[in-house]
Structures are given as C-alpha cells and as structure tokens.
mmCIF file of C-alpha atoms in Angstrom:
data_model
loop_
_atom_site.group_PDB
_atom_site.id
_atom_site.type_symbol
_atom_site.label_atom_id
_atom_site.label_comp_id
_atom_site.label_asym_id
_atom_site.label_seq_id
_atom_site.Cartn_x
_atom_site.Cartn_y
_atom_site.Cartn_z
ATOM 1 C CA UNK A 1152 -4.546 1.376 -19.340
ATOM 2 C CA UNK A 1153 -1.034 -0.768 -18.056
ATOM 3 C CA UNK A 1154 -0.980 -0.540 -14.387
ATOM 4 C CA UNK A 1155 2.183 -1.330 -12.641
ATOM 5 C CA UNK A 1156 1.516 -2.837 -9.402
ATOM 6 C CA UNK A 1157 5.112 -2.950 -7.130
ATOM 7 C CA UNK A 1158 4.782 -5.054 -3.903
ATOM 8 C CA UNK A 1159 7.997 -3.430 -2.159
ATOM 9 C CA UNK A 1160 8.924 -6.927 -0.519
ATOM 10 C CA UNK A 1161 10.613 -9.809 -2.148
ATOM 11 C CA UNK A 1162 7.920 -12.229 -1.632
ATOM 12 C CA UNK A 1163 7.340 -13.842 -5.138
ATOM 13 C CA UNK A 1164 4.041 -15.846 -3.169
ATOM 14 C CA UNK A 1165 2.505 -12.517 -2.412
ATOM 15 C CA UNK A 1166 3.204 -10.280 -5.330
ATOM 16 C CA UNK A 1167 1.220 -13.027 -6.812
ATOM 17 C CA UNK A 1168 -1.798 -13.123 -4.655
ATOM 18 C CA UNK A 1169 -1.540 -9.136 -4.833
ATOM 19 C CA UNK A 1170 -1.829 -9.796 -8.505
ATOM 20 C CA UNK A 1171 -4.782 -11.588 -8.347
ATOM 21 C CA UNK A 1172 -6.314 -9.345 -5.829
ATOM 22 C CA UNK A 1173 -5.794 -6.578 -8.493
ATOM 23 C CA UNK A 1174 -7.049 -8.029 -12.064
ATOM 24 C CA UNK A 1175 -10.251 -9.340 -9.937
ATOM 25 C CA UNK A 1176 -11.336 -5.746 -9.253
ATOM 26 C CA UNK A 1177 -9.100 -4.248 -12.445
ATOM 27 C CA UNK A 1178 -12.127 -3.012 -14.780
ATOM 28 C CA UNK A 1179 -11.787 -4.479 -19.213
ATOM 29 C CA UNK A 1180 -8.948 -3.183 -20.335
ATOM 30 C CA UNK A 1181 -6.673 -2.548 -17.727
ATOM 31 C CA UNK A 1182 -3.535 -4.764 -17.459
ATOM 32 C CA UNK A 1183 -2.037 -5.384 -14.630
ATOM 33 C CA UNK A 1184 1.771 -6.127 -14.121
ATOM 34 C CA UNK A 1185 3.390 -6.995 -10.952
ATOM 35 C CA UNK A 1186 6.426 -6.700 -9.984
ATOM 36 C CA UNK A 1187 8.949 -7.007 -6.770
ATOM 37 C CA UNK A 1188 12.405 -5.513 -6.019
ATOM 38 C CA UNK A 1189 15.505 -7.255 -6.863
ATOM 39 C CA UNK A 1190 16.642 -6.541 -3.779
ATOM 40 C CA UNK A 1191 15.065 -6.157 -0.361
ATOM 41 C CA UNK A 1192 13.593 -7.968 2.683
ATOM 42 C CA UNK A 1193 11.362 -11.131 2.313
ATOM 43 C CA UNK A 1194 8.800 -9.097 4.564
ATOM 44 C CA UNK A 1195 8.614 -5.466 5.832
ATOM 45 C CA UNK A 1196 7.814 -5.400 9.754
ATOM 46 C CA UNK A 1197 9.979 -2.391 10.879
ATOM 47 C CA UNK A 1198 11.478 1.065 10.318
ATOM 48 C CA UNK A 1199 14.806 -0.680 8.877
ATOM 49 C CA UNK A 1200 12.863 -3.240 6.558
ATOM 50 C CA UNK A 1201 10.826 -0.040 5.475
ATOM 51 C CA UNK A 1202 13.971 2.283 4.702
ATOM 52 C CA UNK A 1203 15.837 -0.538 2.900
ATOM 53 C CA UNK A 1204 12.405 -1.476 1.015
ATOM 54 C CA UNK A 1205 11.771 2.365 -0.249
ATOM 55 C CA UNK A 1206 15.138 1.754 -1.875
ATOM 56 C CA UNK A 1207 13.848 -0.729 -3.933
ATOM 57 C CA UNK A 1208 10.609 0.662 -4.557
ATOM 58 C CA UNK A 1209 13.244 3.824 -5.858
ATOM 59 C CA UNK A 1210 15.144 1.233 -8.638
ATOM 60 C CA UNK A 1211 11.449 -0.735 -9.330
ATOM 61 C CA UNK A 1212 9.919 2.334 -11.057
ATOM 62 C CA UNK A 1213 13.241 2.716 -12.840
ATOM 63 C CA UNK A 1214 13.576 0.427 -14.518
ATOM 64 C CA UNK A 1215 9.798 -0.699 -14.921
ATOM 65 C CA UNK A 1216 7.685 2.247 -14.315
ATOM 66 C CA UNK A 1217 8.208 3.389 -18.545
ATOM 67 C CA UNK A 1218 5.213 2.855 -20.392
ATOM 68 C CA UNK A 1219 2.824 2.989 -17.366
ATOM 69 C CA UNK A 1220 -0.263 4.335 -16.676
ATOM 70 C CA UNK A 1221 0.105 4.308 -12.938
ATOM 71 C CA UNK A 1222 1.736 2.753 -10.163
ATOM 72 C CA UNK A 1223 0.467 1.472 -6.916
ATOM 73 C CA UNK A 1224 3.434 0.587 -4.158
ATOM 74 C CA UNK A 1225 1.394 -2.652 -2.711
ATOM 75 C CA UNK A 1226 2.729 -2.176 1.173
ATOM 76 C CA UNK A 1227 0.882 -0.574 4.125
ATOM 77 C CA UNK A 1228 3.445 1.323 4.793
ATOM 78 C CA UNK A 1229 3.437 3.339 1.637
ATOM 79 C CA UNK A 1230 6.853 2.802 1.576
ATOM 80 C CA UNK A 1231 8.869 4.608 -1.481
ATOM 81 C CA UNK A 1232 5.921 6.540 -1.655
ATOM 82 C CA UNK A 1233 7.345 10.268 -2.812
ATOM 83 C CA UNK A 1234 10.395 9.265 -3.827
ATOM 84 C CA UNK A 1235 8.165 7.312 -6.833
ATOM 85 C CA UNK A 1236 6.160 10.478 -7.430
ATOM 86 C CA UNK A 1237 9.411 12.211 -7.772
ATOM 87 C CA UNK A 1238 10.700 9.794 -10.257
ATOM 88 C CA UNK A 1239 7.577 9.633 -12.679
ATOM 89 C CA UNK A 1240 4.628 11.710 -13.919
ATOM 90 C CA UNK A 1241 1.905 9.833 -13.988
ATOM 91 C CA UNK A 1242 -0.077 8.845 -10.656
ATOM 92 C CA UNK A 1243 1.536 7.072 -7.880
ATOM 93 C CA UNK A 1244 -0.519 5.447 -5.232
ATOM 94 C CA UNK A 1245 0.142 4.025 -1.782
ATOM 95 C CA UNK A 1246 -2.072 1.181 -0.725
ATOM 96 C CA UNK A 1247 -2.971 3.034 2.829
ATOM 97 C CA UNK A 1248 -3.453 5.964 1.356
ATOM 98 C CA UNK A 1249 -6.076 5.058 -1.012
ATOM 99 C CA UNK A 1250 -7.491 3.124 1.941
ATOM 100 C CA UNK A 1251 -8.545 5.379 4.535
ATOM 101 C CA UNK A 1252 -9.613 8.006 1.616
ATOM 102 C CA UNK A 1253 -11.887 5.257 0.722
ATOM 103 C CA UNK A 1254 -13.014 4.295 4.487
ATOM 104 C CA UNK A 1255 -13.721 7.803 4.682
ATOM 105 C CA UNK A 1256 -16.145 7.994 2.143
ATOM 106 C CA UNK A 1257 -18.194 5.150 3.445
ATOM 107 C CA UNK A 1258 -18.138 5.653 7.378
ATOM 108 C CA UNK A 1259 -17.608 8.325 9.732
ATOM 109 C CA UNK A 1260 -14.851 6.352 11.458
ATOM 110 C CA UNK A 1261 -13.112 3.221 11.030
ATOM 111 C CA UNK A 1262 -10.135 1.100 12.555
ATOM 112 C CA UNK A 1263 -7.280 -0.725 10.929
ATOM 113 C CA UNK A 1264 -6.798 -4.156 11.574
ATOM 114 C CA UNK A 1265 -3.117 -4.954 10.918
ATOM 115 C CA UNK A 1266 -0.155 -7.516 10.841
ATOM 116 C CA UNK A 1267 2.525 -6.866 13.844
ATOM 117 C CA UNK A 1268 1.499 -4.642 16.830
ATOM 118 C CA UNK A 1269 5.114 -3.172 16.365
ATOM 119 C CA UNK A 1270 3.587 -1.420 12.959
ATOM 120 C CA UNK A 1271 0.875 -0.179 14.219
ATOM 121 C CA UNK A 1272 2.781 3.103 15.159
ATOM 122 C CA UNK A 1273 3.347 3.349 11.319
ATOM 123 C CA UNK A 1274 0.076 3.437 10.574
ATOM 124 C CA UNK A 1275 -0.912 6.504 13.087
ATOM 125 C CA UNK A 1276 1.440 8.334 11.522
ATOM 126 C CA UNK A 1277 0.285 7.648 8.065
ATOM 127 C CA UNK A 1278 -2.955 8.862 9.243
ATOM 128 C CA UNK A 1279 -1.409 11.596 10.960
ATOM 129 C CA UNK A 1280 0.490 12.649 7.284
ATOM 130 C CA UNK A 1281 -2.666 12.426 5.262
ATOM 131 C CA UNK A 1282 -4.733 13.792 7.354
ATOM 132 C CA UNK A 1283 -7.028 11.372 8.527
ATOM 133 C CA UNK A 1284 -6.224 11.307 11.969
ATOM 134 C CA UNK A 1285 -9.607 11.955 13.455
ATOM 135 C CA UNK A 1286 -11.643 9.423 10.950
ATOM 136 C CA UNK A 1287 -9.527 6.722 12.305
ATOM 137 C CA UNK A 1288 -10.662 5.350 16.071
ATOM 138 C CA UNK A 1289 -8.114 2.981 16.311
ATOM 139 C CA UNK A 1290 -5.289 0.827 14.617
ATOM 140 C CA UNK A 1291 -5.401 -2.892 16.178
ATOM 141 C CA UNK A 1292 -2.266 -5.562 15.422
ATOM 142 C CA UNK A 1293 -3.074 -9.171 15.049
ATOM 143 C CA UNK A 1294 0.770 -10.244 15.514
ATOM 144 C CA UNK A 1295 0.157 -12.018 12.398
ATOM 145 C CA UNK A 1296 3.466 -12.396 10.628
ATOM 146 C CA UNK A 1297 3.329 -10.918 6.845
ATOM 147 C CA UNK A 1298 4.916 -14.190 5.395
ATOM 148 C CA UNK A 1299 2.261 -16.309 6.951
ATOM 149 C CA UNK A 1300 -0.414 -13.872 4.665
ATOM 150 C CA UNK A 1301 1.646 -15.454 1.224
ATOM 151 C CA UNK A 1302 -1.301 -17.673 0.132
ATOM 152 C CA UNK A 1303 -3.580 -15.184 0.535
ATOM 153 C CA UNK A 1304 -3.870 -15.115 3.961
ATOM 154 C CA UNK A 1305 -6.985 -17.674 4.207
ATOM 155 C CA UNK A 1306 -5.278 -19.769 7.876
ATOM 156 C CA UNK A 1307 -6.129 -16.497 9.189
ATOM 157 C CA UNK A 1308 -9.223 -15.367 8.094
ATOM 158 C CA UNK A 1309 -10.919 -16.046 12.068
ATOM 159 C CA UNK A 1310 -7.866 -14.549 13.994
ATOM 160 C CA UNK A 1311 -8.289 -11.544 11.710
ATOM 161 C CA UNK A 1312 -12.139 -11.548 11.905
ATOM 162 C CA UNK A 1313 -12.449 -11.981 15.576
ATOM 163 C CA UNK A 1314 -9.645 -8.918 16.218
ATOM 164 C CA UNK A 1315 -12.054 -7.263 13.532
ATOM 165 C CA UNK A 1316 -15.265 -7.409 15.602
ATOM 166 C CA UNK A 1317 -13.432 -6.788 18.715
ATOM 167 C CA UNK A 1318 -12.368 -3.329 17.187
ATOM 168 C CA UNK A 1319 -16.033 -2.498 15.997
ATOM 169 C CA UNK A 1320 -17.392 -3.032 19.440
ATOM 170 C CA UNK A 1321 -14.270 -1.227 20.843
ATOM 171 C CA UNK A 1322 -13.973 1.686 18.424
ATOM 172 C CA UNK A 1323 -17.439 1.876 17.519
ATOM 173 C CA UNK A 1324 -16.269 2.089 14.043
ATOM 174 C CA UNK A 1325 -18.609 1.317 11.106
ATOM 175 C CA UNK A 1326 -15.848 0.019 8.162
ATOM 176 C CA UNK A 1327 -12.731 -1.901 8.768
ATOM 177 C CA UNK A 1328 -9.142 -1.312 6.842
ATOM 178 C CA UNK A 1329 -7.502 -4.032 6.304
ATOM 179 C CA UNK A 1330 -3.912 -3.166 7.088
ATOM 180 C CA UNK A 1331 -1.798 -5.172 4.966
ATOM 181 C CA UNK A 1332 -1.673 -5.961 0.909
ATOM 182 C CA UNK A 1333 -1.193 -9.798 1.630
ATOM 183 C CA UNK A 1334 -4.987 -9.359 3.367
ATOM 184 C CA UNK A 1335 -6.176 -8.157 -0.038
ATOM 185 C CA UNK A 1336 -7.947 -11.770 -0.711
ATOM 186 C CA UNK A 1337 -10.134 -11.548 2.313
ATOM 187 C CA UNK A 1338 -12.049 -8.428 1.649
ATOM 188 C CA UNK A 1339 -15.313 -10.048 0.758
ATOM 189 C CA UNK A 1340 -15.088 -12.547 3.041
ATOM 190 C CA UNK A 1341 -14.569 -10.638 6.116
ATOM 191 C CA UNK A 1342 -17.069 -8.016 4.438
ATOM 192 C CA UNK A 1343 -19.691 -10.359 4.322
ATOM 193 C CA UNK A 1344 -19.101 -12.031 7.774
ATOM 194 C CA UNK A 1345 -18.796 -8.973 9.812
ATOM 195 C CA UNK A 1346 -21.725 -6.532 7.998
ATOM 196 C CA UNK A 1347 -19.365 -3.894 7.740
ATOM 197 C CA UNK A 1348 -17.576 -2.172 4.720
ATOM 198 C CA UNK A 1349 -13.876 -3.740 4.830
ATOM 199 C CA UNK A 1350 -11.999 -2.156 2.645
ATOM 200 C CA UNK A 1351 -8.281 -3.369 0.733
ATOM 201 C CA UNK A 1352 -6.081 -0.869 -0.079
ATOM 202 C CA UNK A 1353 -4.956 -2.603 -3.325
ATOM 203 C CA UNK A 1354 -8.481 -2.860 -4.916
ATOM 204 C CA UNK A 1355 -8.896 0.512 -3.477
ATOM 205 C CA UNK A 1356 -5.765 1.939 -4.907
ATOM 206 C CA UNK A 1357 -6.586 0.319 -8.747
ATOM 207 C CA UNK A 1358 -9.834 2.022 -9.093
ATOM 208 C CA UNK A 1359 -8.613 4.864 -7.383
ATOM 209 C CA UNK A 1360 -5.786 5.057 -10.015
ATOM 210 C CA UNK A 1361 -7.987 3.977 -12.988
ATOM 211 C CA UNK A 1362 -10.405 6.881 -12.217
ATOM 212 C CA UNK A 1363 -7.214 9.537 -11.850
ATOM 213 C CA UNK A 1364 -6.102 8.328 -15.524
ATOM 214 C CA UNK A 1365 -9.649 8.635 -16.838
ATOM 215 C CA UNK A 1366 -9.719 12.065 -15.155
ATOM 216 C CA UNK A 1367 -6.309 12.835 -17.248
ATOM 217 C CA UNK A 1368 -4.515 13.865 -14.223
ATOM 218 C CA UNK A 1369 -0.710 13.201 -13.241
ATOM 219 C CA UNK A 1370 1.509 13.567 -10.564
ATOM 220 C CA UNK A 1371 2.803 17.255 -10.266
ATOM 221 C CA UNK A 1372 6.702 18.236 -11.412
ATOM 222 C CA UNK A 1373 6.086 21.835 -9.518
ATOM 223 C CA UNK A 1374 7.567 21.874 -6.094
ATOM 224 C CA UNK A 1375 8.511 19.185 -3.813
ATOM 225 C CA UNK A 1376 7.684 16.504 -6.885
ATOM 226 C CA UNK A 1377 9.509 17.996 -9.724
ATOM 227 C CA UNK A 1378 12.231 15.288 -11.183
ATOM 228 C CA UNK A 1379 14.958 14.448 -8.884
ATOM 229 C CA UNK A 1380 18.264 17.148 -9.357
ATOM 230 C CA UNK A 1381 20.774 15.269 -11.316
ATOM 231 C CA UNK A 1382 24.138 14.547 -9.137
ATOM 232 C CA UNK A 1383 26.603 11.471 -8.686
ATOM 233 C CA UNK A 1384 25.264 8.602 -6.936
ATOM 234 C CA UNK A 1385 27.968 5.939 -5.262
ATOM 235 C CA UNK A 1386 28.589 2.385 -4.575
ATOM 236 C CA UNK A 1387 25.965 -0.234 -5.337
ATOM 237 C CA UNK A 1388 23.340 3.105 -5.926
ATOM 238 C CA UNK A 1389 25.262 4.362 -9.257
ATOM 239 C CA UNK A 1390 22.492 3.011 -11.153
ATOM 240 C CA UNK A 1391 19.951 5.028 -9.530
ATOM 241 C CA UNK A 1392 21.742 8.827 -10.117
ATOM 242 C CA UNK A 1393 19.606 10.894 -12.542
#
C-alpha cells in the first residue's frame, strides 16, 4: 500500500526523522512518502501556528494525497484533521488520535507527556473530542521546544523520561503517550527504561491505517465528510476552491 505521511510543519529535519520513525514499524510492502507544506510555520506551538498549519495540511493532500492509500497528518495536534477527510476517501489519521485509541487498549489510564505546557490545553480537548477523556489521568508539558526534537529528539531523552516517571507516580497511569511526532524515535527507548507501554502516535497511526486498508474501509462521503461544496475561493487560496 503507498502511505502518505504529512508532517503539517515546515521542518525538513523532522519530516525526516518522522520518516524513519514510519518505514521502521511500516510492515513489507508499504511505502512510505513524506511530505511537508510549502507553506507554514517551522514549528506548531499555538492556536495561530495550528490554524495557519491546517491550511497547509488542506493544499498537502491536494496536491499529493492522489494515488494514496492513506494519510496520516504527523502533528499532535491533529491539525487539518477533517478538513483532509473531507478532501479524500480513503482513511485519514491524526497522530493523537490513533494514540490514545491505542493507550486505551493496553492500560486503563495513561498520561501524555508533551512539548510546551502552553499545548497541553490542546491535548485535553483532543481527548475531550474523541472521547477519551476519562482514560487519560493527566497531560504533562516538558517545555521542550519542538525544533529542539529535529534529530530525533535523543538531547532529551532524560528530561522526557524523568517528566515520564514523575507522571506514572503522579497519575498512577500504566502507559505513557508520547505527545509529539518529533518524539517518535524514542518509543523503545523510553519503553524499555520506564517498564511501561509508551506509545508514538506515528507508528501507531501506520498500523492503524495499514489494518483500515486491509479491512477495505474508507473515509465516509455521507454527512459532515462528503466532498467539500464547490464555490470561489480568493487571494493566495484560489488554488484550493473545489
């Protein structure tokens, strides 16, 4: 199957180590692409980086999402997220998403470990939209900035560990999700040092999207995600109109 991955940033470092992070848990015969908007900010650490970053995530399956299997939007903030299920039939997956379905499955609660404490509000209401409120028993920011997570985030493998065990002990939570794509390379590490299932929402969302293809399902054109309406769009969005 050809799996698009999008990392809705403009970070050419991490859409690579997202990359990697994919094809290592990809199973034969999937291919991976990666891509990044052409537009956008470097890093997305706010409401306004998020709003301006769903625009790009809106051109990205455009112009590359033909010929895909599935997407997965490579951002914690599932940003883009509906307005890419809108614009194509096959399955669309956000990277939180697909993690706290998956923490769910292996624990009867878990916290997040994330990036800025500032986005930790966006991912309570993430939970709060997909339902998984009450599995999660807490959301924890490391202040960690997202551009210092471009190599794979390996400088801060103990900062992100030790606010990892302090949420355990806090929460009493028995898996950790890792709350940003650029932490996608420390899964096993962290896994193995802490005892605990830590789950990535990239590797998550590629298996979760490879078994949704096998299943031959795609994303629903009845309701709320049938195709955009066509209509006029303006200015540097012209492109975009349907």
């Amino acid at each position: 199957m050809n799996l698009l991955i999008l990392n809705p940033n403009t970070s050419e470092a991490m859409t690579a180590s997202i990359a990697q992070a994919a094809r290592a848990v990809a199973s034969a015969g999937t291919t991976i692409t990666a891509v990044q908007p052409a537009f956008g900010p470097r890093s997305i650490e706010g409401h306004y980086d998020e709003t301006i970053a769903a625009a790009g995530v809106a051109e990205t399956v455009r112009l590359h999402g033909a010929g895909m299997d599935a997407v997965v939007i490579a951002c914690f903030g599932d940003p883009g997220l509906d307005a890419a299920r809108e614009a194509l039939e096959v399955p669309v997956l956000g990277v939180a998403e697909a993690a706290f379905h998956a923490a769910s499955f292996v624990a009867t609660g878990f916290s997040v470990v994330t990036t800025m404490t500032r986005t930790c509000v966006t991912a309570e209401h993430l939970l709060q939209r997909y339902g998984l409120a009450s599995r999660c028993r807490g959301v924890h920011g490391t202040d960690i900035p997202v551009l210092a997570l471009e190599d794979g985030g390996a400088a801060c493998v103990d900062l992100i560990e030790a606010a990892a065990r302090e949420a355990l002990a806090r929460d009493r939570s028995g898996a950790i999700v890792l709350g940003c794509a650029g932490m996608a390379g420390l899964c096993a590490t962290l896994s193995a040092r802490l005892g605990v299932p830590v789950i990535d929402g990239v590797a998550a969302a590629v298996r979760f999207a490879e078994a949704l293809v096998g299943l031959g399902l795609r994303t629903s054109k009845q309701g709320d995600y049938a195709r955009p309406l066509p209509k006029q769009y303006v200015g540097w969005a012209a492109p975009l109109g349907w």
